Short mmCIF file of C-alpha atoms in Angstrom, two decimals:
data_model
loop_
_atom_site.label_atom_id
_atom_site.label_comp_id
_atom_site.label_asym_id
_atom_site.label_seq_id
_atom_site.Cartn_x
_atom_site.Cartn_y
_atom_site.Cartn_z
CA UNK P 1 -1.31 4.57 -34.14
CA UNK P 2 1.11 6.70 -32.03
CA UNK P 3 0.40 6.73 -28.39
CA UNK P 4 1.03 9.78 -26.39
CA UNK P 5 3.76 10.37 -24.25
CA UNK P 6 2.97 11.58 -20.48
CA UNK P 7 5.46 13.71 -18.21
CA UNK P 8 6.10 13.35 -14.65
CA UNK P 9 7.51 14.94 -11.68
CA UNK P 10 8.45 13.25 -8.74
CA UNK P 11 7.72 15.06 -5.20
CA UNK P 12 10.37 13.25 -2.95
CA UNK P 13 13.24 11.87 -3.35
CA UNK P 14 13.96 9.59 -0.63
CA UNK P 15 13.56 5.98 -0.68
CA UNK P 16 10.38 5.36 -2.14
CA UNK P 17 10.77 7.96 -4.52
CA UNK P 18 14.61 7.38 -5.10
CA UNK P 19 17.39 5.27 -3.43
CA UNK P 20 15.35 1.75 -2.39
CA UNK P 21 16.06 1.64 -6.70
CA UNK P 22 19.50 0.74 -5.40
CA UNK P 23 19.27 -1.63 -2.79
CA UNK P 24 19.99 -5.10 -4.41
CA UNK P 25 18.25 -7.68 -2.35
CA UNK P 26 14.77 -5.75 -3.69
CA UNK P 27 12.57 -6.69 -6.70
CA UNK P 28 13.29 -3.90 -9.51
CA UNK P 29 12.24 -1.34 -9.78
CA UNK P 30 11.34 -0.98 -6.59
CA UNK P 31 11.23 3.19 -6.26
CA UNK P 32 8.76 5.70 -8.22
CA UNK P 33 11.61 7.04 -10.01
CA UNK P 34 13.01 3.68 -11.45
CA UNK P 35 9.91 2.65 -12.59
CA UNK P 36 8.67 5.62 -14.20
CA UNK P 37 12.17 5.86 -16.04
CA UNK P 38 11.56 2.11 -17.11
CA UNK P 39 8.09 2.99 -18.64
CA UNK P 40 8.24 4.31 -22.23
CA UNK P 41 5.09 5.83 -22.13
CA UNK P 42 6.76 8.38 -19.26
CA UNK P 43 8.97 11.45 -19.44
CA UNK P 44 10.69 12.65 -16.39
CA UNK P 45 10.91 15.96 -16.60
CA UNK P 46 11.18 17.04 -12.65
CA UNK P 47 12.18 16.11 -9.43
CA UNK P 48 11.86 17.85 -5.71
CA UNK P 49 13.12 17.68 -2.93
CA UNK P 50 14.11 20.09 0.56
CA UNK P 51 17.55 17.71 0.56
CA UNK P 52 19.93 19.25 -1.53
CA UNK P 53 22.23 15.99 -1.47
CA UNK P 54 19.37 13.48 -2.18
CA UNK P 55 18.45 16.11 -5.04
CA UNK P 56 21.65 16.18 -6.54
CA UNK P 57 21.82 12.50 -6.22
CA UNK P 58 18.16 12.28 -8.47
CA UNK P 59 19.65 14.80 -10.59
CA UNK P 60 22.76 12.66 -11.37
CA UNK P 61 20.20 10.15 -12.18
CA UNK P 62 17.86 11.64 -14.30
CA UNK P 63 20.33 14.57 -15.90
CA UNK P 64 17.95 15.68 -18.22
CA UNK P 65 14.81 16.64 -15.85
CA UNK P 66 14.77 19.89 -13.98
CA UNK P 67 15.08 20.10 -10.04
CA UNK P 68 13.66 22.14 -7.35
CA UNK P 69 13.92 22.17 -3.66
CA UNK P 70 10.55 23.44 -2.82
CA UNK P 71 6.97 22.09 -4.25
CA UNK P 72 6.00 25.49 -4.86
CA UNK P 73 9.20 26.90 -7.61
CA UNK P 74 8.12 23.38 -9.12
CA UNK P 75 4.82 24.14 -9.68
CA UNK P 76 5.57 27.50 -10.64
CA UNK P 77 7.97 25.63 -13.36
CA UNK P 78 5.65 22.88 -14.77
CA UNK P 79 3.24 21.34 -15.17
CA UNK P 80 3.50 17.76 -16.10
CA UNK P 81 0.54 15.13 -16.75
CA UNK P 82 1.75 13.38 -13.39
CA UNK P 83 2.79 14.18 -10.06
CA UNK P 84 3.63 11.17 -7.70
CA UNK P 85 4.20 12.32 -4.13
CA UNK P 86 6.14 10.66 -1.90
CA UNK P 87 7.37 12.84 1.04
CA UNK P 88 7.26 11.74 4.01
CA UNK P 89 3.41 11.20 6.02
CA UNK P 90 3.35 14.72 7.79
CA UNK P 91 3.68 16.28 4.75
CA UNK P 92 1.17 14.20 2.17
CA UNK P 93 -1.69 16.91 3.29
CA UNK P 94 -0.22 20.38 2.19
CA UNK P 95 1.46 19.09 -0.51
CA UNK P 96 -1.40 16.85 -2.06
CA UNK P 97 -3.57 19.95 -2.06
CA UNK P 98 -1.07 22.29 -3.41
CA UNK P 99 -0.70 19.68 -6.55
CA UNK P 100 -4.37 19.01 -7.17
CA UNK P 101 -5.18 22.90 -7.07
CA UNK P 102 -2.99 23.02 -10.29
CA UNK P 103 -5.20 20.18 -12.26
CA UNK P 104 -2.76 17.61 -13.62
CA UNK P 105 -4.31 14.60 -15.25
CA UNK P 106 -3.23 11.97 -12.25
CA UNK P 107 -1.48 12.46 -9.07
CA UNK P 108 0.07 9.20 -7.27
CA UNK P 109 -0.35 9.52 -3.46
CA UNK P 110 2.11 7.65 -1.03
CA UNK P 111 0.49 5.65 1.30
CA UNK P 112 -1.13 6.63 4.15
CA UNK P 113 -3.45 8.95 2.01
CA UNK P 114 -2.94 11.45 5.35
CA UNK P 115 -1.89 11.55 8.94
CA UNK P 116 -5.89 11.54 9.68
CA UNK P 117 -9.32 11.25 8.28
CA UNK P 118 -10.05 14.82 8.60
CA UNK P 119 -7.41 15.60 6.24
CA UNK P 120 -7.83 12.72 4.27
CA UNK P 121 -11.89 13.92 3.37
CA UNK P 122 -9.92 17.44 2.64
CA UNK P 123 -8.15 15.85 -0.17
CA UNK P 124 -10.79 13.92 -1.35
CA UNK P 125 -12.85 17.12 -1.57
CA UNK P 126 -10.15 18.65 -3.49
CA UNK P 127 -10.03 15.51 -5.85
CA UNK P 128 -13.71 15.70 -6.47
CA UNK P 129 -13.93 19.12 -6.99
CA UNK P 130 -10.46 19.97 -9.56
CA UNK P 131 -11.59 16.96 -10.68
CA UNK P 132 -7.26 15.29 -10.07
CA UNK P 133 -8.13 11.38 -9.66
CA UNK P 134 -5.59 10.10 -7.22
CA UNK P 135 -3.72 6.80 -7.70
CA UNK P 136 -2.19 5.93 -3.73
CA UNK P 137 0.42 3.62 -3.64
CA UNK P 138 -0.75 0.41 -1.96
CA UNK P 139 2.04 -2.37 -3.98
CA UNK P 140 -0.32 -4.98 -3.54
CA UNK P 141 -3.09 -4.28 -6.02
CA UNK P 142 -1.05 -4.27 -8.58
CA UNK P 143 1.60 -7.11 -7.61
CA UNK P 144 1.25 -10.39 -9.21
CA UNK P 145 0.89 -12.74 -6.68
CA UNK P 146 -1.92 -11.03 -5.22
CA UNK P 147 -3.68 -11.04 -8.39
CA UNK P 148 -2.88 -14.81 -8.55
CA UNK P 149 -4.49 -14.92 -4.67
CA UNK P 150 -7.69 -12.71 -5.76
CA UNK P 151 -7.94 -15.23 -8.52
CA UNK P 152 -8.13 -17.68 -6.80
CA UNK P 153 -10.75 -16.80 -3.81
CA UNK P 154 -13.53 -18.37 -5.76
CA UNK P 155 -11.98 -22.13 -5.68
CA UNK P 156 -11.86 -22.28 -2.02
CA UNK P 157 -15.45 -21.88 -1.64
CA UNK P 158 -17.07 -20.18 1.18
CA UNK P 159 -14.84 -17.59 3.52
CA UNK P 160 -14.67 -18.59 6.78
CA UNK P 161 -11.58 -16.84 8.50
CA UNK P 162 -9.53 -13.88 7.16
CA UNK P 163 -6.43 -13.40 9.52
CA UNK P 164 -3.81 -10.65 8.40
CA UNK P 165 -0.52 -10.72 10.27
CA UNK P 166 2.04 -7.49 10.49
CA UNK P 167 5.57 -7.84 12.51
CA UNK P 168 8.31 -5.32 13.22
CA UNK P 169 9.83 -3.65 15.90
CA UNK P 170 7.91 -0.31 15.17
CA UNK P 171 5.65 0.25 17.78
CA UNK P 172 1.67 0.06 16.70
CA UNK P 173 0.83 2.63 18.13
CA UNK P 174 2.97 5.59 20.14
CA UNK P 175 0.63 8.76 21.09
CA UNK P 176 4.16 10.66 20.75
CA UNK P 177 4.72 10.22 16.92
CA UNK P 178 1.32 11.15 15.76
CA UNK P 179 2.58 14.19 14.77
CA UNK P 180 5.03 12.36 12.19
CA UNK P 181 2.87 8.74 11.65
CA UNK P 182 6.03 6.47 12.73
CA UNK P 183 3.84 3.91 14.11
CA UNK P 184 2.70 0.76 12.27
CA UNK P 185 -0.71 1.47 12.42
CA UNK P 186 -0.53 4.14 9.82
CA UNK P 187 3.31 2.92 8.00
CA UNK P 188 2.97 -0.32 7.16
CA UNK P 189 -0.92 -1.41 8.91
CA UNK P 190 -2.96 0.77 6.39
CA UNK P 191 -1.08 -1.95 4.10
CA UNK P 192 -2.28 -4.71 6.07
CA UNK P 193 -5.73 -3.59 5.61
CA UNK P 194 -6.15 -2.41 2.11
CA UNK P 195 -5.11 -6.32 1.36
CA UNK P 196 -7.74 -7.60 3.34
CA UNK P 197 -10.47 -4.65 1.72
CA UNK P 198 -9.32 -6.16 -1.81
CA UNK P 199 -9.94 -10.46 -0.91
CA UNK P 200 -13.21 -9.18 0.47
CA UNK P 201 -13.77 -6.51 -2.90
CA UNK P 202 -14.42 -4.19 -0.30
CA UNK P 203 -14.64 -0.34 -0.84
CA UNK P 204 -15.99 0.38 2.38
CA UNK P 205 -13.96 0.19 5.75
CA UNK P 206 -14.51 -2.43 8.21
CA UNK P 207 -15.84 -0.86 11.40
CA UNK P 208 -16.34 -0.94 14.71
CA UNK P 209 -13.07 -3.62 16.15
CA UNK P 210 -12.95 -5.92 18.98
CA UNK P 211 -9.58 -5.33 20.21
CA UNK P 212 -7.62 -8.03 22.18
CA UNK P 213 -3.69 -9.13 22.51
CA UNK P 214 -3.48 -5.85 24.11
CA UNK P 215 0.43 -5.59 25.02
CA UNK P 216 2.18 -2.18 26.48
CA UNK P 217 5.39 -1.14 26.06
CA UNK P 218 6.85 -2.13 29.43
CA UNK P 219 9.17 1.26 29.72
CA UNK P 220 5.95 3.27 28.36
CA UNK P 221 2.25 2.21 28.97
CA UNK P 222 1.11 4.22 26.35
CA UNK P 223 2.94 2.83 23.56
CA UNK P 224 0.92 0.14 22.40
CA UNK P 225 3.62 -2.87 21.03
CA UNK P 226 0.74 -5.65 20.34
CA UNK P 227 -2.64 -5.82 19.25
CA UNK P 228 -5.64 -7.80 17.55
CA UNK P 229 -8.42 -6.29 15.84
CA UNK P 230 -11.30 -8.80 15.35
CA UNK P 231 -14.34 -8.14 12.48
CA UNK P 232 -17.50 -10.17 11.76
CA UNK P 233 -18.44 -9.34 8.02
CA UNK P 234 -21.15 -9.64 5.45
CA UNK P 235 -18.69 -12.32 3.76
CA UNK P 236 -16.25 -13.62 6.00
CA UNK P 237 -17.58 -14.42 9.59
CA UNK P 238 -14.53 -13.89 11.29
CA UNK P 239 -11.58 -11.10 10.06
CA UNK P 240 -8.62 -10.66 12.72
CA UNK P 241 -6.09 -7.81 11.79
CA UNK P 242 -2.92 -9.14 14.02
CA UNK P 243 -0.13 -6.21 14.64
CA UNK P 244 2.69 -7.11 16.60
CA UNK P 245 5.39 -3.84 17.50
CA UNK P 246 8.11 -6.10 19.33
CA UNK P 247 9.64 -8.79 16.38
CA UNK P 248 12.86 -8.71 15.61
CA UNK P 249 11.74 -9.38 12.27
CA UNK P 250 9.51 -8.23 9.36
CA UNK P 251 6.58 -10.13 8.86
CA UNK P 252 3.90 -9.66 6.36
CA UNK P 253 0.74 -12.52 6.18
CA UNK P 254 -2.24 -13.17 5.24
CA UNK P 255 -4.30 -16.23 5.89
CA UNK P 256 -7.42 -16.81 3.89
CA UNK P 257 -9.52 -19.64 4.84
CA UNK P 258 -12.03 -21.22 2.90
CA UNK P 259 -14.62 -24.15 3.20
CA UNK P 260 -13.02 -25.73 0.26
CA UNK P 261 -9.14 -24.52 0.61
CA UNK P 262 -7.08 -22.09 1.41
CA UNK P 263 -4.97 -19.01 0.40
CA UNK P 264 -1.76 -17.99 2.81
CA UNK P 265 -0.26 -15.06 0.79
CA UNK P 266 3.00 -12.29 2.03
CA UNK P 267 6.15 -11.01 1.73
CA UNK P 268 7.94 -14.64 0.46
CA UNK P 269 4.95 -16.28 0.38
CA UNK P 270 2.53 -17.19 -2.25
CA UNK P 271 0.46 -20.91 -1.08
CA UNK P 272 -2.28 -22.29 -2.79
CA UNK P 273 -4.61 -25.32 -1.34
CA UNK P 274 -7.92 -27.05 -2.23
CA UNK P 275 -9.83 -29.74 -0.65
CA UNK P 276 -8.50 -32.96 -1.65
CA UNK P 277 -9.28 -36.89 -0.28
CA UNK P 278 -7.15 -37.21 3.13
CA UNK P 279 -4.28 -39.70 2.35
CA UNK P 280 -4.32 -40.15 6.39
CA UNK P 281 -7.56 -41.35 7.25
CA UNK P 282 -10.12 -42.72 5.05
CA UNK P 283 -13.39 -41.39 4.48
CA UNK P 284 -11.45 -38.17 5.48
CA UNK P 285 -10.29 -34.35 3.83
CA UNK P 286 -7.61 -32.71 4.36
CA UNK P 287 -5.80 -29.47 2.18
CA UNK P 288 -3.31 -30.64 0.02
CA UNK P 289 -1.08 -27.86 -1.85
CA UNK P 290 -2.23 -26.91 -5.83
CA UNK P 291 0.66 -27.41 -7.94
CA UNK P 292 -1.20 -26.47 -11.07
CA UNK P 293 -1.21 -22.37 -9.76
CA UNK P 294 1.66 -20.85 -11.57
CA UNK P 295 3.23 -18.54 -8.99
CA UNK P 296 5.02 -15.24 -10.45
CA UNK P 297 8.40 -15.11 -10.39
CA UNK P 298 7.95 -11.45 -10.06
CA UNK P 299 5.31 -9.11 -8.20
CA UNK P 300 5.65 -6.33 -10.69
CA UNK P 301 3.93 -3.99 -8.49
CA UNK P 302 5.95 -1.21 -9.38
CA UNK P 303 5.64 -1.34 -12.79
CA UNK P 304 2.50 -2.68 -13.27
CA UNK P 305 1.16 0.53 -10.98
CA UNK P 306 2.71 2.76 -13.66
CA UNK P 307 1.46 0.44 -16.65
CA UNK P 308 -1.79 1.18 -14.72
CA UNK P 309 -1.44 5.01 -15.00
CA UNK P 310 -0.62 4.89 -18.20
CA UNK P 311 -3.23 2.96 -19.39
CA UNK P 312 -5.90 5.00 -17.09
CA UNK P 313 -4.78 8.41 -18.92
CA UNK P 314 -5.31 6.83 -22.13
CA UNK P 315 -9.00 6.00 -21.31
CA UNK P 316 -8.60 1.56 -21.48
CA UNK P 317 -8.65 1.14 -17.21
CA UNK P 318 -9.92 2.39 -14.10
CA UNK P 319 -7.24 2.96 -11.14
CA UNK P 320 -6.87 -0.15 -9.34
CA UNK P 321 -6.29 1.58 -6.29
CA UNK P 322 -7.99 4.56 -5.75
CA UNK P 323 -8.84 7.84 -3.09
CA UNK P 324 -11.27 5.54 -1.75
CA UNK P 325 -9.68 3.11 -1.20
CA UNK P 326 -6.57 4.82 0.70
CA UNK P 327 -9.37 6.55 2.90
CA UNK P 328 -10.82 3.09 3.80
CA UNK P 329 -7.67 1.33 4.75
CA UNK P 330 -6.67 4.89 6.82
CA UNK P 331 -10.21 4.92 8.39
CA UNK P 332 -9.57 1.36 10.18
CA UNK P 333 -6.41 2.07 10.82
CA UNK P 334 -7.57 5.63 12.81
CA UNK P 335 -10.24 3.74 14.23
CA UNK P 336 -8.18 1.25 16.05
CA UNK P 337 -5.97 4.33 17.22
CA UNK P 338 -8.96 5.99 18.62
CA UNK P 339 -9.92 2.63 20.59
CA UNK P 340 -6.18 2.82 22.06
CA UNK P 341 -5.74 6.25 23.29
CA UNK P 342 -9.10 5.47 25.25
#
């Protein structure tokens, strides 16, 4: 039986939705653009962007697609079975709702979902109501080694500690840039807390913080460079969301803690442990490492996100990462911002 064919346009042509496909030190494909083109299933038929030298660069790329420098000649122009979005944060809001209002079978949302909740709830009203399902672009449902992690959860028995680690030198939170959403909280933090959503098979956002590790900018007290956000859950008794704005490195973590193992999972990092008889002290536990857990050589993320569109227009899957769940992970993440401009 012939399987159909889907086109797509990509919104964006920057790195996510372009040039990080070059960079050599990254998994592959590692852009919306490379792994559309890798999917047979797909045909590119349009790309957009308001830079004419990262267009012609796409074009170059993908000769036979069509290219505008504004969203609306595009949608004027086509109207493919997918859009994927992937301007930059300001812009996900007008853009998102001028692509739903012209019903295409899936849109793929960059993450954050929006620059706030208000306009995230606008988009999901839109959604609902063209009835578009959105797809947003958190890697780490569909990469491997999470899967492997998620797997996993029920071997190291009860949860007792989630703890969730980002580093960089982006500050968390900077009341100056929430115009544009350069601050971790929404770039890389709504990451940081979709992850720790999926380990708990959460769709609703954690609430209501206990923020400590408080650390200001020393040339600016209101840029916030370090901060802890502590939960007590349903399932997990104690869930710490750890943001630091001052490494000089990146750092991606998380720590899942069980009463019969444990999970530590992140960029470079994929470690498996059950409860084992101590070879220390006798009568004694300890953790000792699970060398039967196969780890991926690859996190497939990108393609296994498109695999997952394709396979959700033809009717076999739901979305593993949906609206919803974008608006839960930006919820926390506006939450904690709320707590800091107090």
């Amino acid at each position: 039986m012939k399987k159909n064919v889907y086109t797509a346009a990509v919104i964006g042509c920057g790195r996510i939705g372009f040039s990080l496909g070059f960079d050599r030190r990254r998994e592959q494909p590692a852009s919306h653009t490379m792994a559309l083109k890798k999917n047979h299933r797909i045909r590119l038929i349009a790309g957009c962007d308001t830079d004419m030298n990262r267009l012609a660069h796409w074009h170059q790329f993908v000769p036979s697609a069509a290219v505008f420098r504004s969203v609306d000649e595009l949608l004027s122009a086509c109207r493919p079975d997918i859009f994927v979005i992937a301007v930059n944060e300001a812009a996900h809001f007008e853009v998102a709702r001028k692509v739903i209002s012209t019903h295409p079978r899936l849109v793929i949302l960059e993450k954050p979902v929006a620059l706030t909740m208000k306009e995230g709830n606008i988009i999901r009203k839109d959604s609902i109501s063209s009835s578009v399902p959105v797809m947003v672009n958190h890697e780490r449902r569909f990469a491997q080694d999470y899967d492997s992690a998620r797997r996993y959860l029920p071997c190291i028995g009860a949860l007792q500690s989630i703890t969730a680690v980002l580093g960089s030198g982006m500050p968390v939170y900077d009341p100056a840039r929430e115009s544009s959403g350069a601050y971790s909280l929404l770039h890389d933090g709504t990451h940081l807390a979709d992850c720790v959503l999926s380990f708990l098979g959460s769709k609703q956002p954690l609430r209501d913080p206990v923020i400590t590790g408080l650390y200001r900018d020393e040339e600016n007290s209101a840029v916030i460079r370090n901060i802890s956000a502590h939960y007590i859950t349903a399932r997990c008794p104690e869930v710490t969301l750890r943001i630091d704005g001052r490494s000089r490195y990146f750092r991606f973590e998380i720590d899942v803690t069980g009463t019969d193992g444990r999970i530590r999972i992140g960029n470079g990092i994929a470690e498996f442990y059950r409860r084992a008889e101590s070879t220390l002290y006798t009568g004694f536990y300890s953790l000792s490492r699970n060398g039967k857990i196969k780890i991926p050589a690859a996190t497939r993320s990108f393609t296994r996100m498109v695999e997952n569109a394709v396979d959700f227009l033809d009717g076999c899957v739901p979305l593993l990462s949906t609206l919803d769940d974008g608006l839960a992970a930006l919820f926390m993440m506006e939450e904690i911002a709320t707590m800091l401009r107090r």
